[in-house]
mmCIF file of C-alpha atoms and ligand atoms in Angstrom:
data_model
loop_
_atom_site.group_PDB
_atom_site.id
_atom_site.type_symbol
_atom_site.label_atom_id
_atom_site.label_comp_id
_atom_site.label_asym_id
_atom_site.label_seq_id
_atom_site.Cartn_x
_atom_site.Cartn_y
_atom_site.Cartn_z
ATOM 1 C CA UNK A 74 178.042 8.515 -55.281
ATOM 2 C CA UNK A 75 176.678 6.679 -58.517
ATOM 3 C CA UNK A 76 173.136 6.998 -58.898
ATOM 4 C CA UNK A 77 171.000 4.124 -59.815
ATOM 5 C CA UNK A 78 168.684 4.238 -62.322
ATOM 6 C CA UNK A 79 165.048 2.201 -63.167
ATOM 7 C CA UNK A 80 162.761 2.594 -65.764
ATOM 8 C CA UNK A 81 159.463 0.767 -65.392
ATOM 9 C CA UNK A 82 156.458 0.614 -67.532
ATOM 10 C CA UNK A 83 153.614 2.157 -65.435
ATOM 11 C CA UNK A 84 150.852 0.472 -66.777
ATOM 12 C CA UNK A 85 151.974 -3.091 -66.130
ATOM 13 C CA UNK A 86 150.093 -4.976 -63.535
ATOM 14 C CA UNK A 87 150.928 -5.901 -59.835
ATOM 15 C CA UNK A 88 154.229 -2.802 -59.924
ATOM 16 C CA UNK A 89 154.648 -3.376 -56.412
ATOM 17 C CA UNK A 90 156.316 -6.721 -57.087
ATOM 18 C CA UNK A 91 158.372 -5.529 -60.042
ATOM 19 C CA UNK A 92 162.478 -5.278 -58.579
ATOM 20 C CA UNK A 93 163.306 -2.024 -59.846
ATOM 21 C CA UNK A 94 160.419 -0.881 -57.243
ATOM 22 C CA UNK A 95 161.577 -2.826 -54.423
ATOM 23 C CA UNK A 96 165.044 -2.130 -54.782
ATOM 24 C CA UNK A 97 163.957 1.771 -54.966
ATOM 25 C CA UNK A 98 162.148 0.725 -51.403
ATOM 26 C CA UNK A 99 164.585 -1.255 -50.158
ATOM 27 C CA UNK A 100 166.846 2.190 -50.557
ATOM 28 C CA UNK A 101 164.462 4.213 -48.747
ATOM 29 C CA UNK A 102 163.798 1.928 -45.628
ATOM 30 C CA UNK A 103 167.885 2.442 -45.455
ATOM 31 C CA UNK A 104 167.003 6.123 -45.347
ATOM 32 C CA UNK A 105 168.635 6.402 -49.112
ATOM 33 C CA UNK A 106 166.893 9.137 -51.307
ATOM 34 C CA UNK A 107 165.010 8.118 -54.353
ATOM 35 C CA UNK A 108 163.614 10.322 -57.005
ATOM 36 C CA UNK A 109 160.256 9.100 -58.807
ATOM 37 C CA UNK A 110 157.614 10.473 -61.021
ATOM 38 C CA UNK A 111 153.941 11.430 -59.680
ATOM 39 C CA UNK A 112 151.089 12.701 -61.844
ATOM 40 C CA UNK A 113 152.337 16.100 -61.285
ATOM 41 C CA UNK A 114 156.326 16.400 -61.407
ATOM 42 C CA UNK A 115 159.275 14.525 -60.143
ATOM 43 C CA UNK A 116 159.660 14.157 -56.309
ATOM 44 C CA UNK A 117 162.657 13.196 -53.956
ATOM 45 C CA UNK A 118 161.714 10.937 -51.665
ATOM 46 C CA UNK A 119 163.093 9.989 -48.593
ATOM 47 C CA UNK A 120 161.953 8.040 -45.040
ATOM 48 C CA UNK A 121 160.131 11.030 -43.238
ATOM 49 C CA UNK A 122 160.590 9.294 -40.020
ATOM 50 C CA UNK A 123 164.053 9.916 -39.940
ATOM 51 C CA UNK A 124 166.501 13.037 -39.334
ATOM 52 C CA UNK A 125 168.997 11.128 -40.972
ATOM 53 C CA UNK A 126 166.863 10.444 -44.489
ATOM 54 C CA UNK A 127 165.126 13.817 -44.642
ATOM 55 C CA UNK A 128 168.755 15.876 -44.085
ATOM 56 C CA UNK A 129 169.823 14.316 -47.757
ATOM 57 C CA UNK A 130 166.960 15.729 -49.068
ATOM 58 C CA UNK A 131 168.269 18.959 -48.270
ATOM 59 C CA UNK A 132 171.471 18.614 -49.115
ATOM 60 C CA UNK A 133 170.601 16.702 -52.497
ATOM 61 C CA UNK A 134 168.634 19.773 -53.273
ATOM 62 C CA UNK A 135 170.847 22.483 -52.085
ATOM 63 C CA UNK A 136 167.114 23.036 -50.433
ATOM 64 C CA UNK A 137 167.088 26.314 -47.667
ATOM 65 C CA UNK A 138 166.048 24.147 -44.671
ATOM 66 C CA UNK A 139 163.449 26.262 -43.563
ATOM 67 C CA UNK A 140 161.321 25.349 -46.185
ATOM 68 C CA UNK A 141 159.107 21.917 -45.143
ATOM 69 C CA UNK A 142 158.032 18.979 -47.123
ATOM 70 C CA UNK A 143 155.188 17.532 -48.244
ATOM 71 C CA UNK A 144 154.500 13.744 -46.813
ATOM 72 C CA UNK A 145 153.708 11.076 -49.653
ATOM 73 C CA UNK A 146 151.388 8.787 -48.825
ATOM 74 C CA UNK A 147 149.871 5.457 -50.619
ATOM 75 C CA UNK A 148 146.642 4.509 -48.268
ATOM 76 C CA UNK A 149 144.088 6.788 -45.740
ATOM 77 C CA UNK A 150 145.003 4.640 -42.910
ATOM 78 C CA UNK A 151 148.293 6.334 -43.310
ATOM 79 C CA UNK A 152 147.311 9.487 -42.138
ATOM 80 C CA UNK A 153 145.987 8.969 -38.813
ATOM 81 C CA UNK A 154 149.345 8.650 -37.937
ATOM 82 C CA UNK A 155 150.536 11.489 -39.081
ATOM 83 C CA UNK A 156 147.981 14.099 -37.866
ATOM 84 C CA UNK A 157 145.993 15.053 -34.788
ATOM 85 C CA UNK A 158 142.936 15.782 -36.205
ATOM 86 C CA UNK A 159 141.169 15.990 -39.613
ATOM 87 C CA UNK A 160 139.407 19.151 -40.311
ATOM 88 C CA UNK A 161 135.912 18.701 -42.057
ATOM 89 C CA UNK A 162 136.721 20.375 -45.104
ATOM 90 C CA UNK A 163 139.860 17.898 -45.287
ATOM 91 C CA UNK A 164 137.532 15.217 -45.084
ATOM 92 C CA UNK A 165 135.476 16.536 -48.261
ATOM 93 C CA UNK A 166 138.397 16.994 -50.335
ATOM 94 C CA UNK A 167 140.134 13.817 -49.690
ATOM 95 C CA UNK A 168 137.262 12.069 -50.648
ATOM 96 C CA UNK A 169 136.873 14.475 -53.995
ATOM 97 C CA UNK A 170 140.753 14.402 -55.033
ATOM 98 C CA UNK A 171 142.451 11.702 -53.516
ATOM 99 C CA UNK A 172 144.269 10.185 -54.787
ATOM 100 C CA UNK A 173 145.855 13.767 -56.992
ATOM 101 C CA UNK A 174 147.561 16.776 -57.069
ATOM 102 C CA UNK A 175 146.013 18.117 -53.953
ATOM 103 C CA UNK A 176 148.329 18.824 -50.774
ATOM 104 C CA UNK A 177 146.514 19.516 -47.702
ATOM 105 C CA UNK A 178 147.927 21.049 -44.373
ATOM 106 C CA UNK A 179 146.759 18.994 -41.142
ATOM 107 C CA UNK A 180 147.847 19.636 -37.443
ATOM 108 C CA UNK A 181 150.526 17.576 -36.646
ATOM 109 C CA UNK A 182 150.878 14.589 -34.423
ATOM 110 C CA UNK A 183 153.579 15.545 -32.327
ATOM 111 C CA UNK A 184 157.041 13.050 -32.540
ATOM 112 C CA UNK A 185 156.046 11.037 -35.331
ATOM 113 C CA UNK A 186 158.077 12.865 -38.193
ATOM 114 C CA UNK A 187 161.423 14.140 -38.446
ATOM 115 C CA UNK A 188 161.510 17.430 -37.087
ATOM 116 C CA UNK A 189 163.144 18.742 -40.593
ATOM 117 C CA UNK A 190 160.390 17.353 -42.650
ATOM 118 C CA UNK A 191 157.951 20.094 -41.301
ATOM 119 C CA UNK A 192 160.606 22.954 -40.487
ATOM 120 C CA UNK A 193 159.836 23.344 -37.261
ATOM 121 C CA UNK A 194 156.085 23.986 -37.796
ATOM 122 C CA UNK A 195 153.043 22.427 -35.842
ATOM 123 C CA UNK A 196 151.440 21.497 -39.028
ATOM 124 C CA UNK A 197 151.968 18.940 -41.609
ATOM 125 C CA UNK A 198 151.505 18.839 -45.351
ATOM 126 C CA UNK A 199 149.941 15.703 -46.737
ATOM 127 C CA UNK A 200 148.905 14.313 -50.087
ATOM 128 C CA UNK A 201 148.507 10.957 -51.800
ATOM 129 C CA UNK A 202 150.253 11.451 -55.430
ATOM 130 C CA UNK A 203 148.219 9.431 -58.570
ATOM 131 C CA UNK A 204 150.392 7.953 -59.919
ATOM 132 C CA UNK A 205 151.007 4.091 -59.908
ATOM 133 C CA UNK A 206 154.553 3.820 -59.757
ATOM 134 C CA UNK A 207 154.568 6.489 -56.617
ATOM 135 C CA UNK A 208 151.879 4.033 -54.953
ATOM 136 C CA UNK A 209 153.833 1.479 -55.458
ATOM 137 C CA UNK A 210 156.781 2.297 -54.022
ATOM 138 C CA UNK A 211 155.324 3.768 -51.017
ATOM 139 C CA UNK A 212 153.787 0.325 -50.331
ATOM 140 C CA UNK A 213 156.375 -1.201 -50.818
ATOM 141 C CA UNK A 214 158.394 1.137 -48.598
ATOM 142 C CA UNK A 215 155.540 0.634 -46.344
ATOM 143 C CA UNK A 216 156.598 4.333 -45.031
ATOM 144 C CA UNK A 217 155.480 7.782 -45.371
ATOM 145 C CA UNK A 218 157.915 9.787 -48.001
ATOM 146 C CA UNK A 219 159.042 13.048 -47.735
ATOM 147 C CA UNK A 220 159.205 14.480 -51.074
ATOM 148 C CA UNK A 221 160.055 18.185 -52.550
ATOM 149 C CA UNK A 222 160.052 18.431 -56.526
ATOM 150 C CA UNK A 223 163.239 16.888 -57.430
ATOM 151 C CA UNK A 224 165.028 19.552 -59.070
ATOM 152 C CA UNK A 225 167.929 21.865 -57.161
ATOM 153 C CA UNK A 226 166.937 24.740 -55.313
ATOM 154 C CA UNK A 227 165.901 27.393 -57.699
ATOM 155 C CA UNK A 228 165.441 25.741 -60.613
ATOM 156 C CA UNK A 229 161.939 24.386 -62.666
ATOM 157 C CA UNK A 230 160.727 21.237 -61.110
ATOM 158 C CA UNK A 231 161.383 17.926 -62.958
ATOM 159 C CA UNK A 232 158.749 16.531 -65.717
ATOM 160 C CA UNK A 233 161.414 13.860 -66.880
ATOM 161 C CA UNK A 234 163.660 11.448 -65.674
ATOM 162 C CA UNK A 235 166.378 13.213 -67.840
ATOM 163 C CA UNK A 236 165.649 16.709 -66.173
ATOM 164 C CA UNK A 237 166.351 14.632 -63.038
ATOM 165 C CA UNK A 238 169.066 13.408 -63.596
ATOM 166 C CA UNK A 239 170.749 16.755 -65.148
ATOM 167 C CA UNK A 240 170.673 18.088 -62.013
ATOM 168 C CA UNK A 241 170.623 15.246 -59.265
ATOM 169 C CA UNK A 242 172.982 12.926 -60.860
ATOM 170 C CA UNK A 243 175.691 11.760 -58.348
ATOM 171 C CA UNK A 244 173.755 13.323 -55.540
ATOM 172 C CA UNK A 245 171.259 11.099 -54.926
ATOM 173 C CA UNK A 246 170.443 7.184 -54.491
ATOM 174 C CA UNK A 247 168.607 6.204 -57.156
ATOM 175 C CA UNK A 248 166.428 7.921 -59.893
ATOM 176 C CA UNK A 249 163.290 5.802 -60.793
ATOM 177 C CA UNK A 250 161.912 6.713 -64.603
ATOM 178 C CA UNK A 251 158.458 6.486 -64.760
ATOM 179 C CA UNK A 252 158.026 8.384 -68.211
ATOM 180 C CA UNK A 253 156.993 11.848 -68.315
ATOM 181 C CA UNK A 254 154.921 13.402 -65.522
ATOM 182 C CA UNK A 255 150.697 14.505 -66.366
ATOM 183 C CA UNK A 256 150.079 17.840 -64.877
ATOM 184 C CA UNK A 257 153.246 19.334 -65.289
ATOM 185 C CA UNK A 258 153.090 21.599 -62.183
ATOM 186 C CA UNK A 259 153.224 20.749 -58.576
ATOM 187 C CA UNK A 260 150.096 20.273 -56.357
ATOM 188 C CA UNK A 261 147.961 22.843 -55.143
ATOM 189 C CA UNK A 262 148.636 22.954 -51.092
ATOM 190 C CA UNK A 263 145.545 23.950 -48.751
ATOM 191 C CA UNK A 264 145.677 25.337 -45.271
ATOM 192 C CA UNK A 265 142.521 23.297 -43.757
ATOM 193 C CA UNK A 266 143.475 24.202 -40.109
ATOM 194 C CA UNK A 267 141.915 27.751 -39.808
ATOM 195 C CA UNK A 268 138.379 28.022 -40.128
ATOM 196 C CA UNK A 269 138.004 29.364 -43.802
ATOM 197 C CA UNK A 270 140.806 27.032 -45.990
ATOM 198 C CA UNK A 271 143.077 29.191 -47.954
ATOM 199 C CA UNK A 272 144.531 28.085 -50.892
ATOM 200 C CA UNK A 273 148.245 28.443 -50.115
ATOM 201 C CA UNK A 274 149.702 27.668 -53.876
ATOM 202 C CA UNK A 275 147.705 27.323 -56.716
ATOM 203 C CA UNK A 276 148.540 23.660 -58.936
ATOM 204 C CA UNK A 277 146.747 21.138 -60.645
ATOM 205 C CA UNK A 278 143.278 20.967 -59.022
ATOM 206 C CA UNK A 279 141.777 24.778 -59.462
ATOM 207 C CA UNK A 280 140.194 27.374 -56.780
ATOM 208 C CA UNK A 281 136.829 26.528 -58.925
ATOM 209 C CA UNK A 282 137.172 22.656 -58.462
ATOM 210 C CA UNK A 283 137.891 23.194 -54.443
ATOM 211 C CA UNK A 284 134.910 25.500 -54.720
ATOM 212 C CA UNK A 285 132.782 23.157 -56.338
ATOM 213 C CA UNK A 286 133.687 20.985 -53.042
ATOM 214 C CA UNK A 287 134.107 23.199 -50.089
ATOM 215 C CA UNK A 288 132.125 26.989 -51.161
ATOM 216 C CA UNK A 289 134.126 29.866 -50.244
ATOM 217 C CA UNK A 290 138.143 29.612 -50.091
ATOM 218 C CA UNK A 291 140.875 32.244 -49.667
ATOM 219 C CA UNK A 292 143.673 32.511 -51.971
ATOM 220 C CA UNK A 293 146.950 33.195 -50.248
ATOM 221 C CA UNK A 294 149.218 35.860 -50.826
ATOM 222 C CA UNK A 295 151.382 35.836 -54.791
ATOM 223 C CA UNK A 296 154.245 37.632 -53.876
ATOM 224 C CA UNK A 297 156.250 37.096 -50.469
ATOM 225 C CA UNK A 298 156.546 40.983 -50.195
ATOM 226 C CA UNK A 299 152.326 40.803 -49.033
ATOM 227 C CA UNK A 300 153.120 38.935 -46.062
ATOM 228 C CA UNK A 301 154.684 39.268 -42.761
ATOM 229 C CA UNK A 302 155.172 35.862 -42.151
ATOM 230 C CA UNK A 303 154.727 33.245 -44.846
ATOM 231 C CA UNK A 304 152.522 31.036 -44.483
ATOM 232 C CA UNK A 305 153.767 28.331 -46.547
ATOM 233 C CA UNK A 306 157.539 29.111 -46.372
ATOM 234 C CA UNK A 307 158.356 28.077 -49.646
ATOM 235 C CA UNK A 308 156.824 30.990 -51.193
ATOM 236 C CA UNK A 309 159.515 33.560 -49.980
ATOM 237 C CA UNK A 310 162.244 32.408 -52.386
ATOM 238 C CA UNK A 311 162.907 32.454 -55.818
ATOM 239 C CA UNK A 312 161.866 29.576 -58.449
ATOM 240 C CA UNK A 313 161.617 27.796 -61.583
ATOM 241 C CA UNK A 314 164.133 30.276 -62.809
ATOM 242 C CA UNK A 315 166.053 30.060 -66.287
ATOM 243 C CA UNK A 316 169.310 31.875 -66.051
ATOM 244 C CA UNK A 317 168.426 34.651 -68.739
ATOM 245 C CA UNK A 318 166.203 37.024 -67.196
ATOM 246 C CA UNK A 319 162.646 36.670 -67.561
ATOM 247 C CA UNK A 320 159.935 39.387 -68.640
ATOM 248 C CA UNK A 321 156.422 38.810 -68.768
ATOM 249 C CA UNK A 322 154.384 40.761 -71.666
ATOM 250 C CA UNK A 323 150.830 41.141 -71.423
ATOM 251 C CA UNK A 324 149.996 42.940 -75.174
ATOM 252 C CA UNK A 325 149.584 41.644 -78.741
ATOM 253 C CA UNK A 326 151.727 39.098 -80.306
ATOM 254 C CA UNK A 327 152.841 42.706 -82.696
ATOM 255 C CA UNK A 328 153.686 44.289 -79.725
ATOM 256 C CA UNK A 329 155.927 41.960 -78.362
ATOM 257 C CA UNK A 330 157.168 41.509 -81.383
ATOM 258 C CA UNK A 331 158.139 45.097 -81.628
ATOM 259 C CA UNK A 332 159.697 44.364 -78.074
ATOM 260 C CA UNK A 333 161.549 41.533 -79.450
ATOM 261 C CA UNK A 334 163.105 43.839 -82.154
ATOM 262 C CA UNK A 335 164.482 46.603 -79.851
ATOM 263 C CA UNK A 336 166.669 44.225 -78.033
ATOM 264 C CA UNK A 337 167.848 42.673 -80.714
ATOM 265 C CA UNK A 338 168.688 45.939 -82.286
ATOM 266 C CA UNK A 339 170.945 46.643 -79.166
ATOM 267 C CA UNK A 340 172.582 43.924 -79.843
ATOM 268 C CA UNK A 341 171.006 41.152 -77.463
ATOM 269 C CA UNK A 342 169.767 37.730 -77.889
ATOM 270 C CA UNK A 343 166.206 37.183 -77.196
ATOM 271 C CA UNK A 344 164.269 33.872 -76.434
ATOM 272 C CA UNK A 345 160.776 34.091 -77.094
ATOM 273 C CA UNK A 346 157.732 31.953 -74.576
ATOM 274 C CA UNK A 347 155.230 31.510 -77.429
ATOM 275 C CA UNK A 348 151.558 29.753 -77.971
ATOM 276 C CA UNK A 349 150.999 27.734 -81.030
ATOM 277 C CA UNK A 350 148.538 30.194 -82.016
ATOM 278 C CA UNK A 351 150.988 33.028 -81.853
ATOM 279 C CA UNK A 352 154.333 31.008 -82.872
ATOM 280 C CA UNK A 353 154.119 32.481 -86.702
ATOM 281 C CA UNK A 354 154.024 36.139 -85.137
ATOM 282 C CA UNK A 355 157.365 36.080 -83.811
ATOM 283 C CA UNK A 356 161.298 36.462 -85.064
ATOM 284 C CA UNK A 357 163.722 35.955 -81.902
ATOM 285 C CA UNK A 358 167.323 33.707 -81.480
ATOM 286 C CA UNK A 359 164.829 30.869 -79.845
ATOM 287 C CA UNK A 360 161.162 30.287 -80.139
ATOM 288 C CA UNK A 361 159.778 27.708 -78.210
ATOM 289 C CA UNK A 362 156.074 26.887 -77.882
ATOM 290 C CA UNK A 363 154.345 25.991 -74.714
ATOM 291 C CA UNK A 364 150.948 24.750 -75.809
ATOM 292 C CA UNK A 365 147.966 26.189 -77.021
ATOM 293 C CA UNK A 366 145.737 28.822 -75.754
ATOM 294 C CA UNK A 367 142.761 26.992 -76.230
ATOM 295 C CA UNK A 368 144.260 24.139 -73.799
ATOM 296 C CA UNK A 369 146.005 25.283 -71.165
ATOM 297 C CA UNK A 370 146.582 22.350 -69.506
ATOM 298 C CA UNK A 371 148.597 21.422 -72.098
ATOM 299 C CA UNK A 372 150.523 24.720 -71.393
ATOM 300 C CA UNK A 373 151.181 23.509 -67.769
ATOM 301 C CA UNK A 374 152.352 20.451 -68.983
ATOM 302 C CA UNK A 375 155.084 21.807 -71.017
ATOM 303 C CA UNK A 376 155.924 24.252 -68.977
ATOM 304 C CA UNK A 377 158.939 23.403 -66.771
ATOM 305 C CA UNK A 378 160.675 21.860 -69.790
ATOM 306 C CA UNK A 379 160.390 24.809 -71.683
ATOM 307 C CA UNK A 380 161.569 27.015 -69.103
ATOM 308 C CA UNK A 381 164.639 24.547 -68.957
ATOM 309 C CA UNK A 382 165.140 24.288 -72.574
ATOM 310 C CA UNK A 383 165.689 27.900 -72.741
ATOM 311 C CA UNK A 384 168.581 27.395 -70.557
ATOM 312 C CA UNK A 385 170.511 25.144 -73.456
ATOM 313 C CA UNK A 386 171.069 27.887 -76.089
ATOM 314 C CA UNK A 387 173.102 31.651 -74.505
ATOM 315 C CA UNK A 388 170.274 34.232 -74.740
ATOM 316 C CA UNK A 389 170.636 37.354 -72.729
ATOM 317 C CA UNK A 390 166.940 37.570 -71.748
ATOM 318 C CA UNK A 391 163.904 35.797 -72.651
ATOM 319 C CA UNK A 392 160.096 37.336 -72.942
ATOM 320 C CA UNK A 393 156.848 35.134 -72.549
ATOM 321 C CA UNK A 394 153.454 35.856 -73.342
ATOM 322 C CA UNK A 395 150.674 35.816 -70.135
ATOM 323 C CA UNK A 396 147.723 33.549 -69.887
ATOM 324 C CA UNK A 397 143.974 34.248 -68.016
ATOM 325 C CA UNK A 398 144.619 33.958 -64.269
ATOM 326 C CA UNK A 399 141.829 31.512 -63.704
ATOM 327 C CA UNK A 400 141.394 27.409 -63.636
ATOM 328 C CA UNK A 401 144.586 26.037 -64.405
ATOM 329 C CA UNK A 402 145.912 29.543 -65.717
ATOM 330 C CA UNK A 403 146.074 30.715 -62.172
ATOM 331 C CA UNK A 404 148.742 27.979 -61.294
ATOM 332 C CA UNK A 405 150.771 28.531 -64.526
ATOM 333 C CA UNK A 406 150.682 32.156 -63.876
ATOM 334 C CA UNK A 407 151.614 31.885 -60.501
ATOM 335 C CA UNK A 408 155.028 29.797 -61.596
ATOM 336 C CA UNK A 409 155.806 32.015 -64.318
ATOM 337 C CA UNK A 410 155.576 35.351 -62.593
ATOM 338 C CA UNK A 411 158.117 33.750 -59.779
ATOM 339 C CA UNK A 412 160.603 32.386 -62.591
ATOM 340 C CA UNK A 413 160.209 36.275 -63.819
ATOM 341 C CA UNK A 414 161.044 37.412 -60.560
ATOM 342 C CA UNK A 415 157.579 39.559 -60.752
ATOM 343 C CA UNK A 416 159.060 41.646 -63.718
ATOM 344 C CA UNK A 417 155.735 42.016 -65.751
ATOM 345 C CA UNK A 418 156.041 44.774 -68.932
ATOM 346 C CA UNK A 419 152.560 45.877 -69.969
ATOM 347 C CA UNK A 420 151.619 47.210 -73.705
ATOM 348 C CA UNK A 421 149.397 50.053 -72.022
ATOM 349 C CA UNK A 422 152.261 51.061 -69.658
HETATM 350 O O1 TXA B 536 153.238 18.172 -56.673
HETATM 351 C C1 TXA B 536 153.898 18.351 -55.656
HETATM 352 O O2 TXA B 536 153.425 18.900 -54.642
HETATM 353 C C2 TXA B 536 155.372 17.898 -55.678
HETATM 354 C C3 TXA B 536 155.383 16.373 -55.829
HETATM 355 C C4 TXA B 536 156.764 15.796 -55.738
HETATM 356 O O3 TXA B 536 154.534 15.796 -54.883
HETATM 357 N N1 TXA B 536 156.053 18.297 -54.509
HETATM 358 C C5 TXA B 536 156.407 19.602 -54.282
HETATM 359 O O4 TXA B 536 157.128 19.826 -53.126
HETATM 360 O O5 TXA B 536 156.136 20.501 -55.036
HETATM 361 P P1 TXA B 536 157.907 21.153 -52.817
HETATM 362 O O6 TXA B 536 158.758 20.847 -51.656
HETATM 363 O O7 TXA B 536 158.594 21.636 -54.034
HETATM 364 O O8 TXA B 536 156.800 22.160 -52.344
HETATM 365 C C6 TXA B 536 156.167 21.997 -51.085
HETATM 366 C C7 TXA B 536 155.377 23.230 -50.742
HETATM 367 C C8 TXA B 536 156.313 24.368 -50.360
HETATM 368 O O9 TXA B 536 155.789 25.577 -50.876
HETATM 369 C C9 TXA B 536 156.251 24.343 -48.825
HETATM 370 O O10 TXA B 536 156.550 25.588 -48.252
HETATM 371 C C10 TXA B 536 154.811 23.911 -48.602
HETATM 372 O O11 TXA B 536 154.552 22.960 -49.599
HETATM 373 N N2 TXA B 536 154.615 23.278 -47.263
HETATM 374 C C11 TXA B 536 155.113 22.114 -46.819
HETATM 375 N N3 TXA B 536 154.738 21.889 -45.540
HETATM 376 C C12 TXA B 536 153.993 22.930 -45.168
HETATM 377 C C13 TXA B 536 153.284 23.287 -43.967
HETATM 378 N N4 TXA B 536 153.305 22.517 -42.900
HETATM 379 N N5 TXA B 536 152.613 24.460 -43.954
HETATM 380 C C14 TXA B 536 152.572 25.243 -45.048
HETATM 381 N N6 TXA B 536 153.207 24.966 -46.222
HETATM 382 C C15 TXA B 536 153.895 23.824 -46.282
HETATM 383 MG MG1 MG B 537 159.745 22.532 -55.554
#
């Protein structure tokens, strides 16, 4: 198929009206998938009320179907008729970080959406994206979306419409460009159905801002291999990986350096994950900057197209520095030690 493609201005006025938007909807009430930006990374959409929408989701993505989806929605009212009840925590975070980057996991109302969307599972993940051109095309859809990251299986989730497009082209409906995505990294998702939420992956809105709201949460598990059964299913396979192995070294920038140089001297080609702050340290094939220590939201925002830029030059393995496992730096860690397949090389080792 030949996908369509949009680009709209997102800070125009009245976007709802705008026909690349209600062509995009007009695709998705015929249970067509559309890609479009949020604040945090691209997303596939699709009707959630129907089997036959949600299963090109799937297939677009090459997407294990065991995996569920998070519902999009525009307005509260659409919620009620999605879940049974609304836990009381829910309530407080809704009203701190709705609209944003926050997923939450309600019990579901039984027979309202498709059966794939939530994997066979009696709960349901919600959030309502901030982003104007997201809004406005689930008004205009007047439906709740079903939307993964729209990237295939495996790889970095989309910040562009151009990383979009290099690997959905042809597969999908339509792609609608939006300009680059905020956060960079997907929402965090919270399990508000037990009595004590648990954070289930770590994204744009931190364990200390939910904190701040709620008091005491749990973090779920980091690695699939510390739990039975995963709680979020998502977790248990591999992501956001560049096809030259990943290592992550947490030592100096002279350390790594002298990392750098042993490969090299057997011959290899080495891509190096640097900070601005660091950049001058280093001598690889490819150095590519993520953002600076001192911001790292700016590292999460660069992330993902980093990791994919690393993918357009043959390197046989690539090395990236760490970052402090709190605020934002717990969500960029938690992507980067998946894309390294939890290879981690220490300097005190
Ligand atoms: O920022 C985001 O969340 C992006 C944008 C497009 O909204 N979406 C996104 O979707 O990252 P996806 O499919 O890549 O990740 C959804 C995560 C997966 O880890 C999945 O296992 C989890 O949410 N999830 C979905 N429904 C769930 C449920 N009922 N219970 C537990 N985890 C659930
Ligand atoms: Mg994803």
């Amino acid at each position: 198929m030949d996908s369509l493609h949009w680009s709209v201005n997102k800070d125009v006025d009245n976007l709802k009206g705008y026909p690349q938007i209600r062509e995009a909807a007009r695709l998705l009430q015929s249970n067509q998938v559309v890609a479009f930006p949020t604040e945090t990374v691209y997303g596939l959409g699709a009707n959630a009320l129907s089997d036959d929408a949600v299963a090109k989701i799937y297939e677009a993505k090459g997407r294990p179907s065991d995996n569920p989806l998070i519902v999009h929605i525009a307005e509260l009212q659409q919620l009620e008729e999605l879940v049974d009840s609304i836990p009381a925590h829910a309530h407080l975070l809704m009203k701190e970080f709705w609209p944003g980057p926050l997923t939450l996991i309600f019990p579901k109302k039984a027979g309202v959406v498709s059966e794939k969307v939530t994997a066979g599972l009696d709960t349901i993940a919600v959030r309502m994206p901030d982003h104007p051109v997201a809004l406005a095309l689930i008004s205009a859809a007047r439906l709740p979306i079903a939307a993964p990251s729209a990237n295939r299986s495996g790889k970095p989730s989309p910040t562009t419409a151009r990383h979009v497009a290099t690997d959905l082209d042809g597969r999908v409906a339509g792609i609608l460009d939006g300009g680059p995505t905020g956060v960079g990294l997907e929402s965090t998702v919270v399990d508000c159905t037990g009595e004590v939420p648990i954070i289930l992956r770590p994204g744009g809105i931190s364990m200390e801002d939910i904190e701040k709201v709620i008091g005491n949460v749990l973090a779920g598990p980091l690695s699939p291999n510390q739990m039975e059964i995963p709680k979020s299913p998502g977790m248990k396979y591999k992501h956001y990986a560049p096809v030259a192995p990943l290592y992550l070294l947490d030592g100096e920038p002279s350390w790594i350096q002298s990392m750098i140089d042993q490969k090299r001297r057997d011959g290899l080609k080495v891509g190096i994950m640097s900070t601005t702050e660091n950049t001058h340290y280093y001598n690889a094939d490819l150095v590519l900057e993520c953002g600076s220590r001192m911001d790292l939201q700016s590292v999460a925002h660069h992330l993902y197209e980093v990791l994919r830029k690393f993918d357009e030059v043959p390197l046989d393995c690539i090395f990236s520095e760490v970052f402090p496992d709190s605020g934002i730096g717990a969500a960029i860690m938690n992507r980067l030690d998946k894309a390294a397949g939890h290879h981690w090389i220490r300097q005190k080792d």
